[in-house]
mmCIF file of C-alpha atoms and ligand atoms in Angstrom:
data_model
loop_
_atom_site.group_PDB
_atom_site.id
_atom_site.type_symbol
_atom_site.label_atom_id
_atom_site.label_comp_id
_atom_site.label_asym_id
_atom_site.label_seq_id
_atom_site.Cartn_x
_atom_site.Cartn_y
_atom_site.Cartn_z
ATOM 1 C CA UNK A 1 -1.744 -2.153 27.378
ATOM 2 C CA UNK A 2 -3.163 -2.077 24.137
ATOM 3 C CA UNK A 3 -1.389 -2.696 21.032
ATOM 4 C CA UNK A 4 -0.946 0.262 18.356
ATOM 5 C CA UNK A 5 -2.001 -1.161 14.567
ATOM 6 C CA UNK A 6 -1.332 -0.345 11.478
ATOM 7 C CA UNK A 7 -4.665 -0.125 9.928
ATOM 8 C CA UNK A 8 -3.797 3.155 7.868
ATOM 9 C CA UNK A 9 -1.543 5.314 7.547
ATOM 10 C CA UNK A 10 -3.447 7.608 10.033
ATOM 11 C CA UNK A 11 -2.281 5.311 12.793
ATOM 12 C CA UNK A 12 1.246 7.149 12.608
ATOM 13 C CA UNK A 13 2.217 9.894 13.694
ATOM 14 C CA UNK A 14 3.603 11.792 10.360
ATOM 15 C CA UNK A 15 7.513 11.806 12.188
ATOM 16 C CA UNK A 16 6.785 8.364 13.031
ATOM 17 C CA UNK A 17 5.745 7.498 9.624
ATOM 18 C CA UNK A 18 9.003 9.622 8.533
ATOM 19 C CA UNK A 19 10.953 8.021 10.983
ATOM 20 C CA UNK A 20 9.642 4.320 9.667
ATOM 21 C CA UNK A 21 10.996 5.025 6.373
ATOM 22 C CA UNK A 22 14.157 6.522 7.472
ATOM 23 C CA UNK A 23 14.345 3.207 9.364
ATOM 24 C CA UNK A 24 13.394 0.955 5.994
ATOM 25 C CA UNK A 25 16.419 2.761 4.305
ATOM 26 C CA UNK A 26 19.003 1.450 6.767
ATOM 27 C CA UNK A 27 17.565 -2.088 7.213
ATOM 28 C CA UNK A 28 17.915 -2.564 3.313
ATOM 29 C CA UNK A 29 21.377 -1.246 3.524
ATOM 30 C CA UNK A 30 22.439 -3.819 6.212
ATOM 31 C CA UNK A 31 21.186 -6.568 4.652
ATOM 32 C CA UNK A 32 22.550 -5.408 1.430
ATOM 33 C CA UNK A 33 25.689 -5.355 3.659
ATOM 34 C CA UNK A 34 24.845 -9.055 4.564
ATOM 35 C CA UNK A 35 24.126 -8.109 8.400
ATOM 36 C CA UNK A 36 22.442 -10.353 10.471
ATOM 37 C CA UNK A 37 19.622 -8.637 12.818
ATOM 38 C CA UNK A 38 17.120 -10.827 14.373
ATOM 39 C CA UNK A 39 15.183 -8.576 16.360
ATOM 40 C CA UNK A 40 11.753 -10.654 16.020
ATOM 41 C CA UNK A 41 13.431 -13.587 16.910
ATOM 42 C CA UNK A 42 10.692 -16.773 17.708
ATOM 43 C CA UNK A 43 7.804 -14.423 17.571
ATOM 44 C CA UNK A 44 5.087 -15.205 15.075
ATOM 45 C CA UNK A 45 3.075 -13.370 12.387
ATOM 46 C CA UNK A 46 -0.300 -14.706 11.492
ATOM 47 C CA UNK A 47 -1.101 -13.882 8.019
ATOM 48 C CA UNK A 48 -4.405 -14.029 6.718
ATOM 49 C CA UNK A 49 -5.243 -13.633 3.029
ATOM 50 C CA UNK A 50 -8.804 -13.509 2.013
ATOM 51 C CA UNK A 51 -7.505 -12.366 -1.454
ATOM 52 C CA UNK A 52 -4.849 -13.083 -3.627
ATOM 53 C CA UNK A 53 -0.678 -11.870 -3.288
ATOM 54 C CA UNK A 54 2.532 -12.336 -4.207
ATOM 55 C CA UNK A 55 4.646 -9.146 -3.730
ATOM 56 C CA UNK A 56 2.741 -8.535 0.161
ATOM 57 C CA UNK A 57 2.742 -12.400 1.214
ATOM 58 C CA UNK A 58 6.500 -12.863 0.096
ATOM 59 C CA UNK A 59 7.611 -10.109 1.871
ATOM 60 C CA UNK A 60 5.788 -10.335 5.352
ATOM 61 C CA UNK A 61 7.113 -13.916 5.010
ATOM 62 C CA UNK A 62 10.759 -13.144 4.379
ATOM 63 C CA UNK A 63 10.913 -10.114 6.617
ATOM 64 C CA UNK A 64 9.774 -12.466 9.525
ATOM 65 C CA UNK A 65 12.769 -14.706 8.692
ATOM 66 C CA UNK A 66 15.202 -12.499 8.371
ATOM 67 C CA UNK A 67 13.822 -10.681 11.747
ATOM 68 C CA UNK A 68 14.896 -14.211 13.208
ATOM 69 C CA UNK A 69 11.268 -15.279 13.577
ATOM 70 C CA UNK A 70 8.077 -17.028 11.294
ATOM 71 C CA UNK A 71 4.780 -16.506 9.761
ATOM 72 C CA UNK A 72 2.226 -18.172 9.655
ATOM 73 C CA UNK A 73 0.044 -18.645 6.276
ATOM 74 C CA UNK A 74 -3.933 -18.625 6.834
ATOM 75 C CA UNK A 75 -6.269 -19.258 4.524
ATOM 76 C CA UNK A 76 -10.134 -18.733 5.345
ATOM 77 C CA UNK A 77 -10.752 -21.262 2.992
ATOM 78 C CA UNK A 78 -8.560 -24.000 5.737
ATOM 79 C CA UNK A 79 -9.460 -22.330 8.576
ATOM 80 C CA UNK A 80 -12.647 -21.934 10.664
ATOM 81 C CA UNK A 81 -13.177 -18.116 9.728
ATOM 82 C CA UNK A 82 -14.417 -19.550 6.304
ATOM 83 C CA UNK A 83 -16.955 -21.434 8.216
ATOM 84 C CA UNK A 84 -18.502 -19.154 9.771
ATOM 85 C CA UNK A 85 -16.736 -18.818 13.390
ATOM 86 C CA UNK A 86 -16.784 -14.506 14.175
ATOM 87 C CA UNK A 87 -14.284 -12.159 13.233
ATOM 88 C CA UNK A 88 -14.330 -11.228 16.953
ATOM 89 C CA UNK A 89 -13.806 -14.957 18.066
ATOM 90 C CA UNK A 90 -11.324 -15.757 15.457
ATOM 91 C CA UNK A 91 -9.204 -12.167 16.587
ATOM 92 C CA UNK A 92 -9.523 -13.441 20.561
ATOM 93 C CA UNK A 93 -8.229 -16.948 19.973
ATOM 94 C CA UNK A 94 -5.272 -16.085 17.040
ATOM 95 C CA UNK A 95 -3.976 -12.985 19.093
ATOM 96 C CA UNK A 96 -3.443 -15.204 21.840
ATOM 97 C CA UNK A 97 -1.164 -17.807 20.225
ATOM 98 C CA UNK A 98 0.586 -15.049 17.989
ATOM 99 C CA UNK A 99 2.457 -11.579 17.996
ATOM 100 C CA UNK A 100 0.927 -10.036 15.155
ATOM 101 C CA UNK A 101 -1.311 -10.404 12.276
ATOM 102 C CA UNK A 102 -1.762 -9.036 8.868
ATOM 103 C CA UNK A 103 -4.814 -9.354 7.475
ATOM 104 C CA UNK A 104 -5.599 -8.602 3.530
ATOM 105 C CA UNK A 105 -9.685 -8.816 2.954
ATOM 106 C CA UNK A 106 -12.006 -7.748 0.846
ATOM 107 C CA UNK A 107 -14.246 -5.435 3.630
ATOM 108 C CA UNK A 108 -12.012 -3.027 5.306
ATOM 109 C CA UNK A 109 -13.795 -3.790 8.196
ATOM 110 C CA UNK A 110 -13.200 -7.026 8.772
ATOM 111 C CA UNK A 111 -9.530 -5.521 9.753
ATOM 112 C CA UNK A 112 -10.854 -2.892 12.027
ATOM 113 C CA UNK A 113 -13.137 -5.822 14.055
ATOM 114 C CA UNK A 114 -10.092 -7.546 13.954
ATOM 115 C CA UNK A 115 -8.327 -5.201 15.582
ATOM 116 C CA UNK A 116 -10.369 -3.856 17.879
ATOM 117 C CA UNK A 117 -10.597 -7.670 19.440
ATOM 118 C CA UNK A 118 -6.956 -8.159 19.045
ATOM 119 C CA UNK A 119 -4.173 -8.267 21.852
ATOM 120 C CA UNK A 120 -1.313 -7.863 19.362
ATOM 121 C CA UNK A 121 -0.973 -5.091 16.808
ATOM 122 C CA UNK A 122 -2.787 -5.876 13.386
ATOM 123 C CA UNK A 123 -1.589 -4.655 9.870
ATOM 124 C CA UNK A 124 -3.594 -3.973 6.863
ATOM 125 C CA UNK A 125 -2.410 -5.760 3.751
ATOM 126 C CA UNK A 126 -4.978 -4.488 1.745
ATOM 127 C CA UNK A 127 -8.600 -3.979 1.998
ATOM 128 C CA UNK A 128 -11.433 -2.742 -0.836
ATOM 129 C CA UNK A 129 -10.627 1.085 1.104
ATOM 130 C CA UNK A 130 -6.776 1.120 1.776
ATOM 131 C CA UNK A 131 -3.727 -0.205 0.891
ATOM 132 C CA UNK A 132 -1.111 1.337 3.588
ATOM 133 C CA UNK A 133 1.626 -1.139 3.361
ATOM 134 C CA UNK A 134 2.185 -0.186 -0.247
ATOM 135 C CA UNK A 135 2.713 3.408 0.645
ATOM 136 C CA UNK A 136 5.003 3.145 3.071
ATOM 137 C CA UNK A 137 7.304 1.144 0.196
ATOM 138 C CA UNK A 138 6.344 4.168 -2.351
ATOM 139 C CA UNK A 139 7.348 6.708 0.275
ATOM 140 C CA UNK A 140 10.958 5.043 1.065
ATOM 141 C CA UNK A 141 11.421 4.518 -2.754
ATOM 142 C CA UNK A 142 10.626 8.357 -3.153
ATOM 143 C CA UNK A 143 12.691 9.107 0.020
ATOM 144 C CA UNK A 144 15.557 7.173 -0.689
ATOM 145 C CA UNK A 145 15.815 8.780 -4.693
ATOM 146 C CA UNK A 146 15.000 12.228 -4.265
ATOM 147 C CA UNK A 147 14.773 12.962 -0.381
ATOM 148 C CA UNK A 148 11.755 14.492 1.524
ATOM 149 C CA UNK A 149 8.276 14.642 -0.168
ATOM 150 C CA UNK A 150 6.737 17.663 1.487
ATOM 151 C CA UNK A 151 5.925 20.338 -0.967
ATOM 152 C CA UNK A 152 6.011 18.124 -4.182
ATOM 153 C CA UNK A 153 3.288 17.382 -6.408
ATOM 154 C CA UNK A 154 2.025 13.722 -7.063
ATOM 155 C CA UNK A 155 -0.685 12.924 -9.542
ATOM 156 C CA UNK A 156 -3.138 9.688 -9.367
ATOM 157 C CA UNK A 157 -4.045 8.922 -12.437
ATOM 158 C CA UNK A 158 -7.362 6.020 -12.354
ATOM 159 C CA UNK A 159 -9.238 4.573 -10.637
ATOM 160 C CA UNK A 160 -9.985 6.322 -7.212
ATOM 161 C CA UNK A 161 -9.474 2.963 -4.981
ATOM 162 C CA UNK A 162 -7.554 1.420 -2.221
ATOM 163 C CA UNK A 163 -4.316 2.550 -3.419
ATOM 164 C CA UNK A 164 -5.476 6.463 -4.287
ATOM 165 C CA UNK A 165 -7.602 6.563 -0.707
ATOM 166 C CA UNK A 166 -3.938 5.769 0.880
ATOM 167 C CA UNK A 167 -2.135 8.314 -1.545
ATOM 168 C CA UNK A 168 -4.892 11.123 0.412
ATOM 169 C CA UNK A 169 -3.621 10.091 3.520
ATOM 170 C CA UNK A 170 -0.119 10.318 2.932
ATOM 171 C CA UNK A 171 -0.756 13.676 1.358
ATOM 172 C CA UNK A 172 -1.908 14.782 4.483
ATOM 173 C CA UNK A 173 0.263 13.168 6.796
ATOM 174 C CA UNK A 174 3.543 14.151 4.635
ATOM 175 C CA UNK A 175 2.170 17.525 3.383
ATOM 176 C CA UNK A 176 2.742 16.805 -0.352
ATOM 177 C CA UNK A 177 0.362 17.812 -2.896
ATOM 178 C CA UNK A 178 -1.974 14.629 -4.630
ATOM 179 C CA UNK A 179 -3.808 16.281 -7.613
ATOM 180 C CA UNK A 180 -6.261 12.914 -9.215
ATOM 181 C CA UNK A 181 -7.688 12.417 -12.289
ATOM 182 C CA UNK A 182 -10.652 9.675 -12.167
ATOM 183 C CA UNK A 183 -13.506 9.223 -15.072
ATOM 184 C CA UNK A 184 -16.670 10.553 -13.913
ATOM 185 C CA UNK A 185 -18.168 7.811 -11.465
ATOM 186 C CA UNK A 186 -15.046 6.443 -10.083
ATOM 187 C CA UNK A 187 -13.942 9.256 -7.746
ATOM 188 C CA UNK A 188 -12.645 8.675 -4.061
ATOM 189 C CA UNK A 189 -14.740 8.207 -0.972
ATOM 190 C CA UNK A 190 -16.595 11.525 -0.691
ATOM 191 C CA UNK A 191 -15.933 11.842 3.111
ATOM 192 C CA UNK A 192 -12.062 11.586 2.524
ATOM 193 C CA UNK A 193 -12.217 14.139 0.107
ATOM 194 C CA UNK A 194 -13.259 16.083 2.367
ATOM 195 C CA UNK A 195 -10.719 15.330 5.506
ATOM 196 C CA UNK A 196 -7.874 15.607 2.849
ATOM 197 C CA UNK A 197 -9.128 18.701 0.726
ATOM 198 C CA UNK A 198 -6.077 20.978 1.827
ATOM 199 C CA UNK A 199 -3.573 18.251 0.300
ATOM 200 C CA UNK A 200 -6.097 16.701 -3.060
ATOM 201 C CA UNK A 201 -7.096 18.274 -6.422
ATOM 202 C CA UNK A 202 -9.706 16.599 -8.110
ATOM 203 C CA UNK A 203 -10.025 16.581 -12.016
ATOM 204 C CA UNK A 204 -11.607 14.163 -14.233
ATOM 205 C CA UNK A 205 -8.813 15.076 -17.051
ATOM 206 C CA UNK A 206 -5.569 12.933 -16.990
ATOM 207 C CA UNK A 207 -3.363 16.027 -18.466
ATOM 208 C CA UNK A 208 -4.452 18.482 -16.245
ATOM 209 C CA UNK A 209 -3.715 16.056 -13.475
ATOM 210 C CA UNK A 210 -0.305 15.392 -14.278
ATOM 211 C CA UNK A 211 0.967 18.988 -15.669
ATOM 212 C CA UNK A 212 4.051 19.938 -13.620
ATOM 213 C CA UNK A 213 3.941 16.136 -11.707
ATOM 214 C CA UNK A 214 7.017 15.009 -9.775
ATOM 215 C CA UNK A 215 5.856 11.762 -9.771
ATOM 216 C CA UNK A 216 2.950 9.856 -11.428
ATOM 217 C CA UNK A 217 1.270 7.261 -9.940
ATOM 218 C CA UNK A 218 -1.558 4.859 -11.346
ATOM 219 C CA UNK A 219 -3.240 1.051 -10.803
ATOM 220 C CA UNK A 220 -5.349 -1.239 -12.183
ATOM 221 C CA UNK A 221 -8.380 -0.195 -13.709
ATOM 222 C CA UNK A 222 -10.428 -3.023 -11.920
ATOM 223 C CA UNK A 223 -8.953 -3.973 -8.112
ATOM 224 C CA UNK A 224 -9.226 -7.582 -6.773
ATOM 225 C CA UNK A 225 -13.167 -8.463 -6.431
ATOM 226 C CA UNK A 226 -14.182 -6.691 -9.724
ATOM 227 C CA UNK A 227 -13.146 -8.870 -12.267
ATOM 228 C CA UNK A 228 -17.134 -8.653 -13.224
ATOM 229 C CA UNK A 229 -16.725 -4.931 -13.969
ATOM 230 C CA UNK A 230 -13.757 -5.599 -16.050
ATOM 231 C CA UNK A 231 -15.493 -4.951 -19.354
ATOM 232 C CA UNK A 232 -17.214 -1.631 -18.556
ATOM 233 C CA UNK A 233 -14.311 -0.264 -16.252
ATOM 234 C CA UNK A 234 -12.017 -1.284 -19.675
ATOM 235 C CA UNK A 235 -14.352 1.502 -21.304
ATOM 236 C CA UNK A 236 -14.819 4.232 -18.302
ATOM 237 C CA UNK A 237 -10.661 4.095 -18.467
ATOM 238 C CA UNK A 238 -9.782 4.564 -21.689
ATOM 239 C CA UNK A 239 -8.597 7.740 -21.850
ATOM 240 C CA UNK A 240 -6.848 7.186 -18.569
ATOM 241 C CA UNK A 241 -3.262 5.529 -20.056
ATOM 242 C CA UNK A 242 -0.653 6.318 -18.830
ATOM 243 C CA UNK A 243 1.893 6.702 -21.536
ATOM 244 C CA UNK A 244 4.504 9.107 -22.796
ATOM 245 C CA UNK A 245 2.281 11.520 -23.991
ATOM 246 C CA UNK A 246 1.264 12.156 -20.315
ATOM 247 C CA UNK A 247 4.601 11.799 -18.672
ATOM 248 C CA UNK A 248 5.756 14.374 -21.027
ATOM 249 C CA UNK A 249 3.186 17.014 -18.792
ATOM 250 C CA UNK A 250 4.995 16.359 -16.007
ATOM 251 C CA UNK A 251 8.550 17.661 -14.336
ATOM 252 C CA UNK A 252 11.402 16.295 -16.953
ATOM 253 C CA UNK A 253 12.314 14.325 -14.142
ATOM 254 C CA UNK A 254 9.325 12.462 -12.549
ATOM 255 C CA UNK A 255 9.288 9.209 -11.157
ATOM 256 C CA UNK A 256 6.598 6.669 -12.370
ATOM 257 C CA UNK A 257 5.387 4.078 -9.959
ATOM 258 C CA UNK A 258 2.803 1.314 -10.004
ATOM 259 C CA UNK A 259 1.984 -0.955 -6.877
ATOM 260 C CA UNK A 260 1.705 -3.513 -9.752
ATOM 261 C CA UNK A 261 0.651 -6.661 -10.774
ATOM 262 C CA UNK A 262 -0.155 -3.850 -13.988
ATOM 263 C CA UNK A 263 -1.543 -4.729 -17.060
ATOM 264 C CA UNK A 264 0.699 -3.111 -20.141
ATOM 265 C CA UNK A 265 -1.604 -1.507 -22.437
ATOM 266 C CA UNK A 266 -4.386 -1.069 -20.565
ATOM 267 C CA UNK A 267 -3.585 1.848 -17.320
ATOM 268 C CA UNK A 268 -0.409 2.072 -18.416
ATOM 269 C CA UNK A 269 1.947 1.825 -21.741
ATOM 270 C CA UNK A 270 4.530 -1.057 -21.504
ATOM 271 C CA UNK A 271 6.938 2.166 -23.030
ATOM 272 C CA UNK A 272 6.598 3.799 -19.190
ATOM 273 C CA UNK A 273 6.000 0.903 -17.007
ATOM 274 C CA UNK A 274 9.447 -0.157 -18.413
ATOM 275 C CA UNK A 275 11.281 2.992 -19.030
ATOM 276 C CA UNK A 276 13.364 5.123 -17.307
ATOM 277 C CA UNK A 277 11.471 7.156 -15.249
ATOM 278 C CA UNK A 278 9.947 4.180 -14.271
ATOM 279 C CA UNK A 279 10.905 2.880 -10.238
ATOM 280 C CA UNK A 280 8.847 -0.110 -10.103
ATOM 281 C CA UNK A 281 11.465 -2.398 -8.663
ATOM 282 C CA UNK A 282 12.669 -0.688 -6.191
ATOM 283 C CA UNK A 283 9.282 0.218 -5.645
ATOM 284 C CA UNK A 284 8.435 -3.531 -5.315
ATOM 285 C CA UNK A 285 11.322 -4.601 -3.529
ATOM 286 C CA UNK A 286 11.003 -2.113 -0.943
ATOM 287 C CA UNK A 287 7.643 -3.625 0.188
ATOM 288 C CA UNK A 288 10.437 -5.769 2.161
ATOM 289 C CA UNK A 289 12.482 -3.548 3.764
ATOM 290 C CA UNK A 290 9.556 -0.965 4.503
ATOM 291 C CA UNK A 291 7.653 -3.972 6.663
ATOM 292 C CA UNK A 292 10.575 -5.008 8.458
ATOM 293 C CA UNK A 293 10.979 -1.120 9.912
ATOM 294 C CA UNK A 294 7.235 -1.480 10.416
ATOM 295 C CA UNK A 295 7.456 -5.018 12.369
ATOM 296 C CA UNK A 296 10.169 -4.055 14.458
ATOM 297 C CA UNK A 297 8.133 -0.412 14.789
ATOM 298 C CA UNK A 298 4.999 -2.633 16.357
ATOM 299 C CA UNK A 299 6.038 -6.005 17.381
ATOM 300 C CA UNK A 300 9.855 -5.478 18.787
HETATM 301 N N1 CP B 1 1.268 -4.573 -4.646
HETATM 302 C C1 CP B 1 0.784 -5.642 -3.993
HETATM 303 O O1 CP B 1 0.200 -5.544 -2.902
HETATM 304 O O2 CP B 1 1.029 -6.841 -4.593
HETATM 305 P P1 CP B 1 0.430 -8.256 -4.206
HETATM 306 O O3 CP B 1 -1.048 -8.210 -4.525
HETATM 307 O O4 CP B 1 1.170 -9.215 -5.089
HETATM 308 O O5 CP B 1 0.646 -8.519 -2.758
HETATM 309 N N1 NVA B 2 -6.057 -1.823 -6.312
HETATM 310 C C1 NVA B 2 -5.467 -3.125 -6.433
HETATM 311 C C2 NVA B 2 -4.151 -3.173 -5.714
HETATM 312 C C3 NVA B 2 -3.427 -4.484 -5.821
HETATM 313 C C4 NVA B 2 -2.135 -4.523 -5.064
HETATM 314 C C5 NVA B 2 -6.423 -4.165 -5.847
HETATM 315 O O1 NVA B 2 -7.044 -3.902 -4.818
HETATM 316 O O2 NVA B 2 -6.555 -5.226 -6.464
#
């Protein structure tokens, strides 16, 4: 049989997805309750990080132990994928020692040939086009404050990357409305535009963006791999803050999140990032709790 992945959020079923969160809510409350489950227990998850992590590494790691199994720590730089040997090869040989892998790299498909030559389900930690494990931690934290998202109105302000190209899909999949501002230049993938037109509103002005927001969203203004664009991108982005001025167009209520690491004073004011409206923790904690619902969703 083959193995379902987790390569975006596409790969779920949108009452799957709901129940997954649904599922991420309870798990935090039993180990907040000091429960012990161990559904995972001695299976292994590889993990294999072409870029750098804390908040995704720590919690596949910790969510394996507490699941009763381990995780493994790759590094292409220690292993033989950095010499060369195939992405095919390297999926054939690790999926059959292993019960899943999560794979963060900088070409998106490196996961998909992964996957596709994989006998255990493979998870996207990140790549240059899509960062799905972050939403599903976004979604419980929205979830778990306010209830369903369907029908609300979520504005991207930035950079139209990995993180906005997974907002689209969730848009879709959870019928919510994602209206973006990006400079000129930096807009999503044209072809997802497209797919997710009946659920994305493109502007190129941060205001009109977030007027009437329920939550606000935004990133870094250069991802892992463009530290060489830094300058420039520091430029393009400059009227792309946000900061209370913004925040003040949206619902009085609004959430602000931010998949962080962030930079304070650059996409966002350190007077947001750590103010009220701002869910950031939970946001960051919940990377935990929403990957053990997913493990036990692919692996148990
Ligand atoms: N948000 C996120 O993925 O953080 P890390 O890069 O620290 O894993
Ligand atoms: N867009 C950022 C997200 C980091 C979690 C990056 O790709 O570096």
């Amino acid at each position: 049989m083959k193995p379902r992945h987790f390569i975006t959020l596409n790969d779920l079923s949108a009452d799957e997805l709901r129940g997954i969160i649904q599922r991420a809510i309870e798990l935090k409350k039993m180990r907040a309750e000091g429960k012990v489950y161990e559904p995972l227990k001695n299976k292994v998850l590889a993990m294999i990080f072409e870029k750098s992590s804390t908040r995704t590494r720590i919690s596949f790691e910790s969510g394996m132990i507490q699941f009763g199994g381990s995780a493994l720590f790759l590094s292409p730089r220690d292993t033989q994928l950095g010499r060369g040997e195939s992405i095919r090869d390297s999926a054939r040989v690790i999926s059959r020692m292993v019960d899943g892998i999560m794979l963060r790299t900088n070409d998106h498909e490196t996961v998909t040939t992964f996957a596709a030559n994989s006998n255990v389900p493979v998870i996207n930690g990140l790549t240059d086009r899509f960062h799905p494990c972050q939403l599903l931690a976004d979604l419980q934290t929205w979830f778990e404050q306010r209830g369903d998202i369907k029908g609300k109105r979520v504005c991207w302000i930035g950079d139209g990357n990995n993180m906005c190209q997974s907002y689209m899909n969730a848009a879709k999949q959870l019928d919510f409305t994602l209206a973006i501002a990006c400079p000129a230049g930096y807009e999503p993938e044209r072809e997802l535009l497209a797919t997710t037109a009946s659920h994305v509103e493109l502007f190129n002005d941060p205001p009109l963006a977030a007027n009437n927001a329920d939550l606000i969203v935004t990133d870094v203004w250069a991802s892992m791999g463009q530290e060489e664009e830094q300058k420039k991108r520091k430029k393009d982005f400059a009227n792309f803050q946000v900061n209370s001025t913004l925040m003040a167009l949206a619902k009085p209520d609004a959430m602000f999140m931010h998949c962080l690491p962030a930079h304070r004073g650059e996409e966002v004011s350190a007077t947001v990032l750590d103010g009220k409206q701002s869910v950031i923790w939970d946001e960051a904690e919940n990377r935990l709790h929403a990957q053990k619902a997913l493990l036990e969703f692919l692996m148990k």
